Structure formats: structure tokens, C-alpha cells
Amino acid sequence: MKIQTQAVHAGDRKKAGAHVPVTTPIYTAASYSYEDIETTDQVFAHEIPGYAYARYDNPTNHALEELLTALEGGAGSLACSTGMAALQIAIATALLDRRKKVLAASALYGATINLLMNVMGPFGVDTSFVDITNLEAVKAAIAAEKPGCLLMETVSNPVLRVGPLDEIARICREADVALIVDNTFATPLLVRPLELGAHLVVHSLTKYLSGHGDVMGGAVTADEAHLPILRQMSRTAGPTLGPFEAYLAMRGIKTFPLRMERQCANAAAVARFLRGLDGVERVFYLDDPAHVDAATIARLFPAGQFGAMVAFELKNAGTPEVFAFMNRLRLVVKATSLGDVHSMMLYPKMASHRDLSPKQRERMGIRDSLVRLSVGIEAAEDICADLEQALHQ
Ligand SMILES: *Cc1c(COP(=O)(O)O)cnc(C)c1O
């Protein structure tokens, strides 16, 4: 079945006694009781399916997890309270039986770098970084570092580089390195990393999948080999998503393919418009035939769909000019986060990449004139008009 169909059907409409609720109810119970204690014993022993305690599992989260598994094509999923909680449990799962060493993409979400260096580092998890768009460098780093896992994002933030995920997966499998892919930017509408050979896929549900800027959540989808470890670890570590949030995430996901299709089309229109605008120095969008990773993008992405993140540099602009430009925006929301129904703009130098030195930013291609736009579902001409008036006023 196509992802558009799965999004509205998977996980829902489980028989509850005589009736079938058309959407999954919010189960707030912290624990579950059975008619006799022998049944409870069997549930605890996993001899029969059932719920025991909400930290382990509950019917609302279970429905969301089934839905996520259908979208990403894995063996099973875990819904977590945030994307960061999902990343942490995914890394712990990957490294349980492997060397406590992470090989990470050099361009990663800022908090992910912090997680590796300042949360996992002090507990003996060592991290080194590699440019994942350079396959020879990845091979050399795997041979030299012998990492337990490789952590990458399908599309990097904010300058939108795309590494050869399929080839990296092949190298990882040969070397028994677990491949964890943060697929938040691409979403399973565009790229399904498990089908390309990744072992674990992570999402910030807060972004495109929920899509309305009103819920925080994360998810890990695992292959057959890692699912039991993931579930076993989460029972104790407890990164569990609350049932209200699980309900909201599931409600959001039903329209996710529809929203994402529109957002991709809008982003392409906005990128085209920006390229023709005076006052714009350079536009980063994955549809660019001159993109450094164009061959990889053509192989991994569906024809004509390139995601909904656009970054661009303002001509002759430093921080004061970027601030003035952003202050003139009337429609585009000036806030962090991405993937919502409304368009949002972020200034990487001030927000996501604030903690880096100017040199580090320069090395990552993040200039003072660079802004990042998450394109929403509004009419494309209204988004374009807002950007134009803010540039030329
Ligand atoms: C937002 C984000 C995260 C973290 O997710 P939270 O839900 O904010 O914890 C991780 N990775 C990427 C790529 C993100 O955009």
C-alpha cells in the first residue's frame, strides 16, 4: 500500500469489545489489570500480548508505533517524548553489543552534537566526525576508528547536503557498524532509510510528521535485529511519549503526506522565485542541477520532490541587515523549529548554530548572511510576496 493510504489507516480501528472506534482513544491508565493474576503473570512474561504498565506500552502509543512502522518500513517502532530522547535510546541500542564509539556526520543538528559530546561522552561514548558526503573519507574513518555505529541525517541542516545513504549503509553492513539515520528533514515520503539498509531510523515527531507546531515527540523505528534491544532498553530508561501527545502525533500524521507534497511544491516555487530576486546572493535547495550532491539526490529522492527546506544568503548582508530583513516579515513566522503548516524562518548564526565559533560556521558553509526557511502549506505566491516585500522595503 502507498504511504498516503498507510498514513490514514495504519494502527487505527482496533476492535474494542463489540465496537470499533474509528480513531484510537487516548488511554491515560498508568497500569492494566486482568481478571486473574495468572493472566497478569503471562502478560509480564510476554507469553500473551497485553498491557501491564504505561512506561512499557499503552494502546495509544502502540497505535502510533504501528503507524510509524508502516511509514518507515521497519520491524517496529518506539514513540518517545522528544526527538532527542529518541536519538539517545537509538544510540544506546546500537552500541549495547558494540564498541562504545560513534562515527558522526560532521554536519548534524546542534543538540545532537551536544548529546554526543556532553551527555554520552562523559559516560565513555567516544565520538569522531566525518564528512559523510565523501565516501572515501567514510571508508577510511570506519577502518581507522572501528566505530560501533554511524550517525547521520538524510539531509543536513542548514546548507542541505545529502550523503550517499545507500552506499554508506552497504559499507556499514560489511563492517558490522550500526547505521542510525535521523530522517526528520526528508520524512518517509521522500526517503526510507531502512529500505536502503539502515538499522535504526530516528524522527523528531515535533516537525513534519506532527506538523502543526503543537506537540513534541520523537520516534525510533528499528530493523528486526535491533527492535528487541530497543524495547528492552526503553522499558527501563523510560523515554516514553505521553498518550495525549501520541494521539496528537497520530492525528497529525494522517495528513502528513498531503501536507508534505504541498510543502515540497511550495518550496520548489519559493526557491525558483528567490533565485530570480535581486538582493538574494545564493539559494540552497535540492532541486538545483548544480548542487554538489546532485547525483546522490537524483538517486535517493523521488522525481520532482526535494523536501521543504530552503536556505538562502542575502546579498551584502551581515547580522544587522539579516535582522532588519527578518523584522520586516509579516507572514513567515520568525521562530525555531520546522516542518509546520506555517512557513518559518530561522537565522542559523543566532539559533541552531549559535554555539559554534565563526571559524566552525565558515567551515560548514554557514555565512552571516544565511537564513533558513521551512516552507509551509500557505499559497506559494503569498510566501513569495512576503519574502519580496521584506527584501525590497
Ligand atoms: C528538531 C530536531 C531534532 C530534535 O527533536 P526534538 O523533538 O526537538 O527533541 C533532532 N534532529 C533533527 C534533524 C531536528 O530537526
XYZ file of C-alpha atoms and ligand atoms in Angstrom:
408
model
C 0.000 0.000 0.000
C 1.096 3.539 -0.714
C 2.248 5.788 2.110
C -0.731 8.154 1.568
C -3.049 5.231 2.369
C -0.991 3.890 5.260
C -0.926 7.330 6.867
C -4.701 7.341 7.350
C -5.231 3.647 8.107
C -2.241 2.014 9.821
C -2.549 1.476 13.571
C -6.181 2.565 13.881
C -9.566 0.854 14.195
C -8.801 -1.945 16.627
C -11.829 -3.829 17.919
C -12.669 -2.805 21.498
C -15.337 -5.235 22.695
C -18.352 -5.025 20.358
C -17.438 -1.765 18.651
C -14.556 -0.437 16.569
C -13.593 3.185 17.328
C -12.713 4.928 14.046
C -9.770 6.633 15.718
C -7.665 5.317 18.585
C -8.748 6.673 22.001
C -6.351 8.302 24.452
C -5.551 5.687 27.104
C -4.445 7.520 30.211
C -4.238 4.474 32.507
C -0.830 4.047 34.134
C -1.364 0.323 34.610
C -3.615 -2.528 33.470
C -5.335 -5.239 35.440
C -6.721 -8.615 34.345
C -9.443 -10.815 35.754
C -6.983 -13.174 37.372
C -3.402 -12.736 38.453
C -2.305 -15.688 36.288
C -3.148 -13.628 33.170
C -1.202 -10.666 34.545
C 1.701 -13.030 35.094
C 1.518 -14.209 31.475
C 1.432 -10.606 30.212
C 4.501 -9.747 32.293
C 6.236 -12.836 30.900
C 5.332 -11.779 27.303
C 3.591 -15.148 26.873
C 0.425 -13.407 25.739
C 0.035 -9.922 24.286
C -1.299 -7.288 26.651
C -0.515 -4.118 28.518
C 0.909 -4.062 32.023
C 2.385 -0.656 32.772
C 2.297 2.501 30.644
C 6.049 3.030 30.696
C 6.362 -0.220 28.731
C 3.481 0.257 26.347
C -0.064 1.592 26.077
C -2.734 1.221 23.358
C -2.497 4.846 22.135
C 1.280 4.739 21.738
C 1.023 1.259 20.281
C -1.267 2.546 17.509
C 1.125 5.405 16.740
C 4.062 2.981 16.717
C 2.286 0.692 14.239
C 1.656 3.702 12.041
C 5.306 4.808 12.174
C 6.459 1.271 11.380
C 4.191 1.203 8.335
C 5.579 4.546 7.123
C 9.266 3.707 7.615
C 9.028 0.034 6.710
C 10.814 -1.374 9.786
C 10.130 -4.234 12.206
C 8.756 -1.984 14.947
C 8.902 1.478 16.474
C 9.180 3.242 19.800
C 7.416 6.557 20.411
C 9.495 8.879 22.610
C 8.880 12.149 24.433
C 11.197 14.158 22.148
C 13.405 13.681 19.121
C 16.436 13.971 21.421
C 15.148 11.164 23.698
C 14.684 9.061 20.558
C 18.262 9.744 19.438
C 19.645 8.848 22.851
C 17.856 5.496 23.061
C 18.716 4.727 19.416
C 22.431 5.281 20.090
C 22.254 3.198 23.298
C 20.505 0.419 21.336
C 23.098 0.477 18.546
C 26.036 0.412 20.955
C 24.795 -2.127 23.523
C 26.747 -5.004 21.972
C 29.271 -2.916 20.065
C 32.271 -0.674 20.681
C 31.215 2.483 22.528
C 32.344 4.648 19.663
C 30.213 6.823 17.381
C 31.247 7.980 13.936
C 29.046 11.016 13.342
C 28.371 13.169 10.302
C 30.214 16.464 10.673
C 27.033 18.382 9.844
C 24.434 17.412 12.471
C 21.598 19.085 14.348
C 23.277 21.168 17.098
C 21.615 19.382 20.021
C 22.701 16.033 18.575
C 26.340 17.141 18.687
C 25.763 18.277 22.289
C 24.153 14.936 23.147
C 27.193 13.068 21.853
C 29.820 15.340 23.388
C 28.243 16.437 26.684
C 25.755 13.702 27.633
C 27.100 10.448 26.187
C 30.765 11.482 26.110
C 31.190 11.649 29.906
C 29.799 8.083 30.092
C 32.538 6.733 27.874
C 30.942 7.030 24.448
C 33.642 8.444 22.216
C 32.662 10.387 19.082
C 34.590 11.343 15.980
C 33.240 13.206 12.964
C 33.432 12.590 9.239
C 32.196 14.312 6.089
C 29.562 11.771 5.015
C 29.313 13.238 1.505
C 32.868 11.913 0.938
C 32.569 8.122 0.656
C 36.331 7.547 0.697
C 36.565 9.522 3.940
C 33.749 7.409 5.434
C 35.536 4.170 4.460
C 38.829 5.428 5.905
C 37.183 6.590 9.143
C 35.404 3.252 9.633
C 38.681 1.393 9.084
C 40.637 3.697 11.399
C 38.100 4.312 14.177
C 36.239 0.973 14.182
C 33.054 2.655 15.415
C 30.085 0.777 16.859
C 27.673 2.984 14.976
C 27.489 5.688 12.345
C 25.035 8.531 12.914
C 23.886 10.736 10.038
C 20.983 12.857 8.838
C 19.369 12.227 5.450
C 19.591 15.950 4.669
C 21.956 18.205 6.586
C 20.992 21.471 8.229
C 21.076 24.278 7.129
C 23.023 24.043 3.837
C 21.215 20.879 2.712
C 23.971 18.392 1.892
C 22.939 14.807 1.096
C 25.286 11.875 1.750
C 25.089 8.616 -0.260
C 22.952 6.806 2.308
C 22.619 3.629 0.228
C 26.386 3.263 -0.216
C 27.110 4.192 3.401
C 24.606 1.506 4.503
C 26.423 -1.088 2.413
C 29.796 -0.173 3.935
C 28.320 -0.196 7.456
C 26.759 -3.635 6.973
C 30.078 -5.058 5.730
C 31.853 -3.709 8.813
C 29.054 -4.540 11.325
C 28.617 -0.861 12.111
C 25.040 0.014 13.081
C 23.726 2.809 10.875
C 21.397 5.304 12.585
C 19.685 7.812 10.294
C 17.868 10.910 11.523
C 15.219 11.193 8.812
C 13.442 14.274 10.227
C 14.148 16.555 7.232
C 13.442 14.070 4.422
C 10.496 12.221 6.028
C 9.441 8.739 4.840
C 7.501 10.313 1.973
C 10.824 11.086 0.289
C 13.406 8.637 1.689
C 13.023 5.397 3.673
C 16.470 4.673 5.151
C 15.632 1.159 6.441
C 14.830 0.067 2.881
C 18.273 1.368 1.884
C 19.997 -0.699 4.580
C 19.992 1.473 7.720
C 19.428 -0.319 11.053
C 17.636 2.407 13.025
C 15.696 5.467 11.883
C 15.027 8.407 14.185
C 12.474 11.197 13.885
C 11.631 14.341 15.689
C 7.837 13.919 15.526
C 7.701 17.590 16.516
C 8.469 18.535 12.908
C 6.862 17.350 9.632
C 5.163 14.223 10.951
C 3.026 16.032 13.551
C 3.265 19.212 11.526
C 1.194 21.718 13.488
C 3.688 23.129 15.985
C 1.608 21.907 18.918
C 3.253 18.702 20.099
C 6.724 17.437 20.964
C 7.659 13.864 20.265
C 10.252 11.566 18.818
C 10.418 8.082 17.385
C 12.817 5.267 16.624
C 11.979 2.658 14.006
C 14.202 -0.401 14.142
C 15.039 -3.376 11.959
C 14.402 -6.939 13.151
C 17.797 -7.278 14.867
C 17.603 -4.104 16.962
C 13.906 -3.983 17.871
C 14.100 -6.300 20.924
C 17.057 -4.309 22.341
C 15.264 -1.012 21.721
C 12.109 -2.147 23.511
C 14.018 -3.802 26.357
C 16.093 -0.672 26.963
C 13.148 1.691 26.813
C 11.220 -0.280 29.443
C 13.878 0.761 31.940
C 15.199 4.049 30.547
C 11.627 5.339 30.136
C 11.801 7.844 27.250
C 8.080 7.128 26.708
C 5.761 9.552 24.927
C 2.610 10.572 26.818
C -0.712 9.279 25.434
C -2.108 12.774 24.747
C 0.922 13.598 22.623
C 0.726 10.195 20.923
C -2.850 10.998 19.950
C -1.881 14.431 18.577
C 1.057 12.989 16.639
C -1.170 10.316 15.111
C -3.806 12.886 14.183
C -1.094 14.974 12.514
C 0.416 12.064 10.598
C -2.859 11.326 8.795
C -2.385 14.475 6.702
C 1.417 14.333 6.634
C 1.811 13.031 3.032
C -0.721 15.595 1.807
C 0.996 18.437 3.665
C 4.466 17.328 2.625
C 3.508 17.081 -1.052
C 2.201 20.647 -0.903
C 5.224 21.844 1.094
C 7.631 20.315 -1.441
C 5.788 22.005 -4.314
C 5.739 25.322 -2.432
C 9.439 25.058 -1.577
C 10.321 24.472 -5.243
C 8.266 27.534 -6.200
C 9.844 29.664 -3.455
C 13.380 28.534 -4.416
C 12.699 29.392 -8.066
C 11.344 32.811 -7.058
C 14.291 33.551 -4.762
C 16.796 32.667 -7.493
C 15.333 35.413 -9.647
C 15.295 38.046 -6.906
C 17.646 40.955 -6.606
C 19.084 41.001 -3.118
C 19.484 37.226 -2.906
C 23.068 36.055 -3.296
C 22.606 32.305 -3.320
C 19.801 29.771 -2.855
C 20.251 26.286 -1.385
C 17.585 23.817 -2.483
C 17.882 20.178 -3.500
C 16.378 20.676 -6.974
C 19.473 22.595 -8.112
C 21.139 20.674 -11.013
C 24.429 22.292 -9.917
C 24.038 21.031 -6.303
C 27.313 19.376 -5.175
C 25.349 16.218 -4.267
C 23.065 16.281 -7.337
C 23.866 12.685 -8.371
C 23.085 11.343 -4.873
C 19.908 13.411 -4.661
C 18.730 12.081 -8.043
C 19.306 8.517 -6.814
C 17.708 8.840 -3.359
C 14.820 11.278 -3.848
C 11.630 10.749 -5.852
C 11.444 12.697 -9.114
C 10.341 16.264 -8.529
C 10.189 16.086 -4.699
C 13.068 17.660 -2.836
C 11.769 18.454 0.626
C 10.532 21.748 2.021
C 13.652 23.340 3.488
C 15.195 26.234 1.588
C 18.228 28.230 2.725
C 19.463 31.437 1.134
C 22.083 34.130 1.507
C 21.145 37.805 1.376
C 23.366 39.944 -0.857
C 25.894 42.127 1.017
C 24.254 41.352 4.360
C 25.694 40.996 7.820
C 23.785 40.318 11.011
C 22.106 43.804 11.229
C 20.782 43.512 7.653
C 19.501 39.974 8.304
C 17.751 41.164 11.489
C 16.156 44.061 9.581
C 15.006 41.683 6.827
C 13.506 39.249 9.327
C 11.778 42.056 11.227
C 10.015 43.095 8.008
C 8.476 39.624 7.501
C 4.714 39.732 8.095
C 3.581 36.230 7.182
C 6.611 33.986 7.642
C 6.919 33.205 11.360
C 10.250 34.069 12.953
C 10.815 31.080 15.204
C 12.919 27.991 15.649
C 11.606 24.530 14.655
C 10.485 23.474 11.170
C 8.020 21.355 9.293
C 4.883 23.111 10.492
C 1.901 24.075 8.322
C 3.028 27.714 8.598
C 6.261 28.928 6.985
C 9.024 29.666 9.484
C 12.360 31.376 9.264
C 15.399 30.830 11.444
C 18.764 32.563 11.482
C 21.278 29.716 11.943
C 24.015 32.015 13.274
C 21.696 33.129 16.084
C 19.811 29.890 16.753
C 20.758 26.364 15.641
C 24.483 27.102 15.161
C 24.904 29.770 17.844
C 27.370 27.769 19.950
C 29.848 27.335 17.102
C 32.787 29.650 16.540
C 32.766 31.877 13.411
C 35.509 29.618 12.004
C 33.450 26.455 12.562
C 30.430 28.096 10.922
C 32.531 29.217 7.966
C 33.830 25.653 7.560
C 30.228 24.367 7.495
C 29.318 26.953 4.851
C 27.135 28.950 7.244
C 27.694 32.630 6.481
C 26.371 35.581 8.478
C 24.064 36.321 5.523
C 22.404 32.861 5.561
C 18.782 32.303 6.624
C 16.808 29.063 6.685
C 13.218 28.839 5.577
C 10.859 25.987 6.416
C 8.187 26.315 3.748
C 4.601 25.769 4.894
C 1.323 24.944 3.170
C 0.176 28.523 2.520
C -0.328 29.684 -1.075
C 3.182 29.877 -2.568
C 2.534 33.338 -4.017
C 1.794 34.718 -0.541
C 5.052 33.317 0.846
C 6.961 34.760 -2.138
C 5.253 38.146 -1.781
C 6.188 38.324 1.904
C 9.838 37.494 1.184
C 9.951 40.040 -1.636
C 8.488 42.911 0.404
C 10.867 42.142 3.268
C 13.839 42.215 0.867
C 12.954 45.367 -1.003
C 11.328 47.627 1.527
C 14.313 19.060 15.942
C 15.293 18.025 15.537
C 15.755 17.077 16.456
C 15.345 17.085 17.915
O 13.978 16.853 18.059
P 13.152 17.403 19.334
O 11.774 16.900 19.060
O 13.280 18.905 19.318
O 13.764 16.818 20.547
C 16.652 16.119 16.010
N 17.072 16.093 14.734
C 16.650 16.999 13.814
C 17.148 16.905 12.419
C 15.755 18.002 14.193
O 15.349 18.887 13.276
